[in-house]
PDB file of C-alpha atoms in Angstrom:
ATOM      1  CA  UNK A 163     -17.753  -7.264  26.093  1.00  0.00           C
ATOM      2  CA  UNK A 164     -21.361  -5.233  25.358  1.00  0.00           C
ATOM      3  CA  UNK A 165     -23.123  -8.795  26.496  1.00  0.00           C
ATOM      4  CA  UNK A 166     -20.672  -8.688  29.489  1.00  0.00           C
ATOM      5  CA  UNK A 167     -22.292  -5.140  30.214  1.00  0.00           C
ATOM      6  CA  UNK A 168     -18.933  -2.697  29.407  1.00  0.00           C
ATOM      7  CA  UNK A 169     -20.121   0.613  28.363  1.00  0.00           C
ATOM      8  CA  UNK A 170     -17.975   1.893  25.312  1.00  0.00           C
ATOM      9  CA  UNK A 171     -17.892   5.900  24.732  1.00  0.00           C
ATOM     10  CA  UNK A 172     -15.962   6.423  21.880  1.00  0.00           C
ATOM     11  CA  UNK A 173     -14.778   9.906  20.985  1.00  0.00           C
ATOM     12  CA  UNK A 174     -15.395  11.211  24.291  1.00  0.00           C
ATOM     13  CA  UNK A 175     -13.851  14.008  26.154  1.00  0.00           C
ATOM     14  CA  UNK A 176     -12.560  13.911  29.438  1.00  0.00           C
ATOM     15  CA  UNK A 177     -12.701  17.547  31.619  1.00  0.00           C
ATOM     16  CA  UNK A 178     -15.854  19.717  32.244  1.00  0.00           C
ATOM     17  CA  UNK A 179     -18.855  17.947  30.501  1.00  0.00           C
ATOM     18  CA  UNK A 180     -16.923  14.733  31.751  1.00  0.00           C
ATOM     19  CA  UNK A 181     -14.605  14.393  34.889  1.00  0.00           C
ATOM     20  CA  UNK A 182     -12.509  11.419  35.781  1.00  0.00           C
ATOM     21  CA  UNK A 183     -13.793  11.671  39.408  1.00  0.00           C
ATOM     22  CA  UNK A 184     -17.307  11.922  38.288  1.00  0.00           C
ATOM     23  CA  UNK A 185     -17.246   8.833  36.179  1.00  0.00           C
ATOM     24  CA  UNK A 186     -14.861   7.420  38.540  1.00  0.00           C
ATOM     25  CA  UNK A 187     -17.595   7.509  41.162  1.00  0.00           C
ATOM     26  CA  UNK A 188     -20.243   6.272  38.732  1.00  0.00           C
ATOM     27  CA  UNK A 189     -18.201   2.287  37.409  1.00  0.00           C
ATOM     28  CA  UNK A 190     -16.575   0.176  39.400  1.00  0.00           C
ATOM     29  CA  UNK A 191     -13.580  -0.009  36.595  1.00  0.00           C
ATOM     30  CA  UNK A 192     -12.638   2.571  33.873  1.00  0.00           C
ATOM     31  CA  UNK A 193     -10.112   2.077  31.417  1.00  0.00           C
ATOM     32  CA  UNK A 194      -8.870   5.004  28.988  1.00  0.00           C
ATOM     33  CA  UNK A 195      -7.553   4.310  25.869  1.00  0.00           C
ATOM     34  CA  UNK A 196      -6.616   6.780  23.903  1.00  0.00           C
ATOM     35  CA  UNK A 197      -3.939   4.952  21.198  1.00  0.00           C
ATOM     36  CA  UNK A 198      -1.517   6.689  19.024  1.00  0.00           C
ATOM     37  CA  UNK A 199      -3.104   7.237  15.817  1.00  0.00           C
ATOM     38  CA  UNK A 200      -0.307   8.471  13.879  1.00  0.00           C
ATOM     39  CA  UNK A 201       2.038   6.664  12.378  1.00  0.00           C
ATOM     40  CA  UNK A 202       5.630   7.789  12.687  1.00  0.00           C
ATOM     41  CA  UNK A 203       7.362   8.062   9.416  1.00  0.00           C
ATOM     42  CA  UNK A 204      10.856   7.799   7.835  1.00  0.00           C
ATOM     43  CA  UNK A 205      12.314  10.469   5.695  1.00  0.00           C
ATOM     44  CA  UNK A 206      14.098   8.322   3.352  1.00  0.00           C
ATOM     45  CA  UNK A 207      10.600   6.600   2.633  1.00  0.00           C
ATOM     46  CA  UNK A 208       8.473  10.075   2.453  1.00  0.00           C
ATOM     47  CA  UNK A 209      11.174  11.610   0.577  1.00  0.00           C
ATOM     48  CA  UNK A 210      12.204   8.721  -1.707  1.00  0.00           C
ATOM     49  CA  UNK A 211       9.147   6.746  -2.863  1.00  0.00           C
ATOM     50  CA  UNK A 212       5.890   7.760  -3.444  1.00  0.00           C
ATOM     51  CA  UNK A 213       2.320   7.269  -1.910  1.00  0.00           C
ATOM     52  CA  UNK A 214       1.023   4.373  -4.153  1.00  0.00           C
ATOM     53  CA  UNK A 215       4.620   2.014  -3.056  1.00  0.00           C
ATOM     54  CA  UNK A 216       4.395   3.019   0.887  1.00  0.00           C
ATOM     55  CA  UNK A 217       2.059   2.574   3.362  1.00  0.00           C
ATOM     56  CA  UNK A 218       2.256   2.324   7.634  1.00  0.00           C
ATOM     57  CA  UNK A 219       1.506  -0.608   8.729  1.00  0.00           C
ATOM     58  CA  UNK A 220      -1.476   0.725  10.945  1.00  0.00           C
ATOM     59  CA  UNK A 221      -3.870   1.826   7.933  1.00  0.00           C
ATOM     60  CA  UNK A 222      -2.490  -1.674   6.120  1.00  0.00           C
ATOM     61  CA  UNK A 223      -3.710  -3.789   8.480  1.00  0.00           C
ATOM     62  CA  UNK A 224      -6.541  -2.068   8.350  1.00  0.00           C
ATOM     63  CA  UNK A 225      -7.741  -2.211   5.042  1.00  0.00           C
ATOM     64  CA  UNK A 226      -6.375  -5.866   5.216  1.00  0.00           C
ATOM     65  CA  UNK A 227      -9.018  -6.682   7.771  1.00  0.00           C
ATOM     66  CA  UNK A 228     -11.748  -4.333   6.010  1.00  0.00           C
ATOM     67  CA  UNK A 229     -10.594  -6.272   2.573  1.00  0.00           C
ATOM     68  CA  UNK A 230     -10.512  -3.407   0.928  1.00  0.00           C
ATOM     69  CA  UNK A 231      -6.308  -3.752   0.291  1.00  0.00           C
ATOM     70  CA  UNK A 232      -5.096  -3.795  -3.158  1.00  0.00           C
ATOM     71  CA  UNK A 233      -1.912  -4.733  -4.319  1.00  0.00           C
ATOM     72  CA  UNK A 234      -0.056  -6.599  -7.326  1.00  0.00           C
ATOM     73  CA  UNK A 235      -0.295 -10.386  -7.077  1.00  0.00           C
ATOM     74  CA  UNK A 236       3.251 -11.713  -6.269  1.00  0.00           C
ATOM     75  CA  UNK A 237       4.155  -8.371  -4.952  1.00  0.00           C
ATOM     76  CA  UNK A 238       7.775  -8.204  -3.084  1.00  0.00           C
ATOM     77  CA  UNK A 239       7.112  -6.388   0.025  1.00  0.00           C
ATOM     78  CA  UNK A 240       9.833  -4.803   2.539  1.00  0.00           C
ATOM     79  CA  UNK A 241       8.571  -4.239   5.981  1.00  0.00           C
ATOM     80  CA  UNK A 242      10.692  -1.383   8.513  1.00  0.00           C
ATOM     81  CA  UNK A 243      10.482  -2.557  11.995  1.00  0.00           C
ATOM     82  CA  UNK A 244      10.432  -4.931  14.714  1.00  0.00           C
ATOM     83  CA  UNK A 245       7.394  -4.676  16.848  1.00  0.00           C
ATOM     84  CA  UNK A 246       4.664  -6.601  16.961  1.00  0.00           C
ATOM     85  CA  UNK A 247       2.441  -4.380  14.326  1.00  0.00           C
ATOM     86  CA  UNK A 248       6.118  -4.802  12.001  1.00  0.00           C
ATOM     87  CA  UNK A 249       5.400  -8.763  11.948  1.00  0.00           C
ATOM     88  CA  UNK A 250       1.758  -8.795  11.946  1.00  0.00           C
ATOM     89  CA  UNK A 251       1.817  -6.574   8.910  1.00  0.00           C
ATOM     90  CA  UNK A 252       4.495  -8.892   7.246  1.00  0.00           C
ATOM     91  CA  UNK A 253       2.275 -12.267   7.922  1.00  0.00           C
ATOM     92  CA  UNK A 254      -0.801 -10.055   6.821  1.00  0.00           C
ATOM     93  CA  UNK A 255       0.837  -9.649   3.396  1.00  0.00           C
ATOM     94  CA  UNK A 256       1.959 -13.120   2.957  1.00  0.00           C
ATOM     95  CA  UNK A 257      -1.455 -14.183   3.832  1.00  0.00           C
ATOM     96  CA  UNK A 258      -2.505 -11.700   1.366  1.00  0.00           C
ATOM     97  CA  UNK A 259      -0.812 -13.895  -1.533  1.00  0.00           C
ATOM     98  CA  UNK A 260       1.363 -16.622  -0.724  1.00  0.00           C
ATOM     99  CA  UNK A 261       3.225 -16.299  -4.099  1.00  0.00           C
ATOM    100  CA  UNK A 262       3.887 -12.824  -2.473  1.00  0.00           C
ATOM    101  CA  UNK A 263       7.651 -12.212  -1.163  1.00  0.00           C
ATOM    102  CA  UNK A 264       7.411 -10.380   2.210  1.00  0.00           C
ATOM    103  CA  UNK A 265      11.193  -9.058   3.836  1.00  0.00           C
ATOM    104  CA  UNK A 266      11.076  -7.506   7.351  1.00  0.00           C
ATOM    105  CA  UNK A 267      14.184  -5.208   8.443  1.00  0.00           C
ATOM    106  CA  UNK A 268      14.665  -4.290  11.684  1.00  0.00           C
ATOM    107  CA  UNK A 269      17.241  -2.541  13.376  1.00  0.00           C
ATOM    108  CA  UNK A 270      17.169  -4.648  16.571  1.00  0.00           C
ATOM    109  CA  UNK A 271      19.184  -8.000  16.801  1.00  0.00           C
ATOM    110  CA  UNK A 272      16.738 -10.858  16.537  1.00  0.00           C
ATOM    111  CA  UNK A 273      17.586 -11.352  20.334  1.00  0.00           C
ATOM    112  CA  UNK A 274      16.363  -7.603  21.062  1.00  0.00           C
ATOM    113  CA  UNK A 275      13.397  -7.396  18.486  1.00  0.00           C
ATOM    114  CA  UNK A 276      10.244  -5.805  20.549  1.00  0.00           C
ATOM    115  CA  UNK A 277       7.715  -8.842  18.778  1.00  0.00           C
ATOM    116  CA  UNK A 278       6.859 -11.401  20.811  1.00  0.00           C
ATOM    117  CA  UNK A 279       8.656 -14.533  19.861  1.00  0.00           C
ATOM    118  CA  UNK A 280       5.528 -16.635  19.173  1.00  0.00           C
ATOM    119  CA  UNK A 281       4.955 -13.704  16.347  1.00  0.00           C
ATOM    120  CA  UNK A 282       8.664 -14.063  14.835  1.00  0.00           C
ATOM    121  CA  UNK A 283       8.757 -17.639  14.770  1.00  0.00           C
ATOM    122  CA  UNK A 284       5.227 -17.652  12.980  1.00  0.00           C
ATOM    123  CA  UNK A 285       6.180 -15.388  10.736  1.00  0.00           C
ATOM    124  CA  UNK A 286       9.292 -17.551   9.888  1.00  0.00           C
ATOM    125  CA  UNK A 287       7.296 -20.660   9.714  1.00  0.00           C
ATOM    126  CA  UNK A 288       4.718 -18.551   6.938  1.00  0.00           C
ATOM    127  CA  UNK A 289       8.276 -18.397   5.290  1.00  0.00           C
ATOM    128  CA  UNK A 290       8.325 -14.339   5.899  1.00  0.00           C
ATOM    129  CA  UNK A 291      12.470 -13.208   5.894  1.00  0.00           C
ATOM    130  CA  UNK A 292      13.242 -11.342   8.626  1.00  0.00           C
ATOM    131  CA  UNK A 293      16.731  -9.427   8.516  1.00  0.00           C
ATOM    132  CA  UNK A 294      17.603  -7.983  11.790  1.00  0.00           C
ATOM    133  CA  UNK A 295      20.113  -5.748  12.622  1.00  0.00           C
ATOM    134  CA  UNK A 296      19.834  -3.744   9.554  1.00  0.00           C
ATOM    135  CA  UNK A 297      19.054  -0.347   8.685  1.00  0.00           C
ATOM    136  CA  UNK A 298      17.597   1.531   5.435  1.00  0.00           C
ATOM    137  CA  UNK A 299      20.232   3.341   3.888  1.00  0.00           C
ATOM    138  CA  UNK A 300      18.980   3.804   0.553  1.00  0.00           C
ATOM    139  CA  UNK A 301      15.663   3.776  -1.734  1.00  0.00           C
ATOM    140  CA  UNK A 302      14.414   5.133  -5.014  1.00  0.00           C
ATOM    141  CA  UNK A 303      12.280   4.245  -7.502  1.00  0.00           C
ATOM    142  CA  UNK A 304      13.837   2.655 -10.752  1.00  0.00           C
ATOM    143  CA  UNK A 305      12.549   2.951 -13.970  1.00  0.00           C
ATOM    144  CA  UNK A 306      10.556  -0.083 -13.956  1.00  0.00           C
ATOM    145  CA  UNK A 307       8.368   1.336 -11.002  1.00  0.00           C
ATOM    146  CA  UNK A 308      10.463  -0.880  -8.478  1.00  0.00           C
ATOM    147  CA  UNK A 309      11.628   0.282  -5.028  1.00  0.00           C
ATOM    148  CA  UNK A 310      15.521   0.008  -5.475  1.00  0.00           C
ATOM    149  CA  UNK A 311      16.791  -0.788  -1.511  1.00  0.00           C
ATOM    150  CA  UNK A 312      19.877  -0.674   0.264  1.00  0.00           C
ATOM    151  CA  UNK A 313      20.025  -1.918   4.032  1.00  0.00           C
ATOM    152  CA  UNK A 314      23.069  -2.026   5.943  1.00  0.00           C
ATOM    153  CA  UNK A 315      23.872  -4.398   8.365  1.00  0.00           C
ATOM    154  CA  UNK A 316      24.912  -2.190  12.180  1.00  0.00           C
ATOM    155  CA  UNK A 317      27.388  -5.082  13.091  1.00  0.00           C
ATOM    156  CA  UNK A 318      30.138  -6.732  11.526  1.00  0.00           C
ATOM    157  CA  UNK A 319      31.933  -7.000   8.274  1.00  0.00           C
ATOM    158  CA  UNK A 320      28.509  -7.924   6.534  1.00  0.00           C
ATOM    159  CA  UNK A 321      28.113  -6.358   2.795  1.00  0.00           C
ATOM    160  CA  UNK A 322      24.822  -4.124   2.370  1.00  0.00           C
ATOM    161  CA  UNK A 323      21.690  -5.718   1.390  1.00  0.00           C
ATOM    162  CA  UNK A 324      20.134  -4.750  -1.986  1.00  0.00           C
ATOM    163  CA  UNK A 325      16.554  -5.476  -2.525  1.00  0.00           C
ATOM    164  CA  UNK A 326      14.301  -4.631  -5.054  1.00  0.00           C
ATOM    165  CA  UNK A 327      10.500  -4.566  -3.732  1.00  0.00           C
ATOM    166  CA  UNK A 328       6.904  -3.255  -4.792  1.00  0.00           C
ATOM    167  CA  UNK A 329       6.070  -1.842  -1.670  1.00  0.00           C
ATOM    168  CA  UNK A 330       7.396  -0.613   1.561  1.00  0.00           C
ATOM    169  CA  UNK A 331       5.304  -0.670   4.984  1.00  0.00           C
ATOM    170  CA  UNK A 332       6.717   1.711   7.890  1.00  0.00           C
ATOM    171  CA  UNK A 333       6.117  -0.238  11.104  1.00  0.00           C
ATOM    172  CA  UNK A 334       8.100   2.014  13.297  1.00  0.00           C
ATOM    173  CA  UNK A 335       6.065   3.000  15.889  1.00  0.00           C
ATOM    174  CA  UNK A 336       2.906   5.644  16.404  1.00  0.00           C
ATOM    175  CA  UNK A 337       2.537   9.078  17.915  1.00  0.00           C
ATOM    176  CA  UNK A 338      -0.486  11.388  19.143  1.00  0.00           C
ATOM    177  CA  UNK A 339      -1.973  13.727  16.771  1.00  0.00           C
ATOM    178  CA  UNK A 340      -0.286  17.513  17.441  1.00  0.00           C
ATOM    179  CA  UNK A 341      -2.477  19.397  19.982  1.00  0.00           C
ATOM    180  CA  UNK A 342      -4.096  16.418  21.309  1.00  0.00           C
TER     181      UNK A 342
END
């Protein structure tokens, strides 16, 4: 896009050393983004299982790009959510290590799920699991250093699902940073 001849100002402020109308007048396009850089959380995640076991899906994919992610070989991984960022992070981790076991719950019935379809039927083709309509209910840490799950199912007569994983990745959404 540089080549192209877009102008990128990152970390710039928009009001008295910069006005809209001002750089308005000055480009024939402008596009703001600002993004969401905080990840929304779950309290039965925060509260439950500590930092080493969970991680948002945001700074995962991150330091899956950068290379710099670590985690056990073969790990069992359960992903929360049904966006887009919720399945990339899920086919991240399997592509991570295939012997890895990846689980994605969502909330959403697969028919409502907010991921495109071409990303949910890729992820099921990289053999990722993908329970929707669930919910987590329950999670601690055993003994062994495993995150005990419990997801129930919001329809029907289904019994809960119990899971045992390694890690957890919130993919739930992101906010603005407070006073931003």
């Amino acid at each position: 896009l540089e080549q192209m001849g877009v102008e990128f100002k990152y970390n710039a402020e928009l009001g008295e050393k910069m006005p809209l109308n001002q750089v308005s007048a000055n480009h024939d396009a402008v596009i703001i983004a600002v993004g969401l850089s905080v990840s929304s959380t779950l309290n039965i995640i925060e509260e439950n299982v500590p930092e080493q076991f969970r991680i948002n899906a945001i700074s995962f994919l991150r330091e899956y790009n950068l290379k710099s992610l670590k985690l056990r070989p073969s790990a069992r991984i359960l992903v929360i959510g049904g966006g887009n960022s919720a399945l990339d992070a899920g086919r991240a981790a399997k592509k991570y290590s295939q012997a890895s076991k990846v689980t994605i719950s969502c909330i959403e019935e697969r028919t409502e799920m907010p991921a495109f379809d071409e990303e949910i039927y890729a992820a099921i083709e990289e053999n990722v699991q993908i329970i929707p309509g669930s919910d987590l209910v329950g999670c601690a840490v055993n003994s062994e250093g495993k995150i005990s799950s419990t997801l129930k199912f919001l329809s029907g007569n289904q019994p809960a699902y119990q899971g045992v994983f390694d890690y957890i990745i919130t993919a739930i959404g992101q906010r603005g940073e407070k006073g931003i």
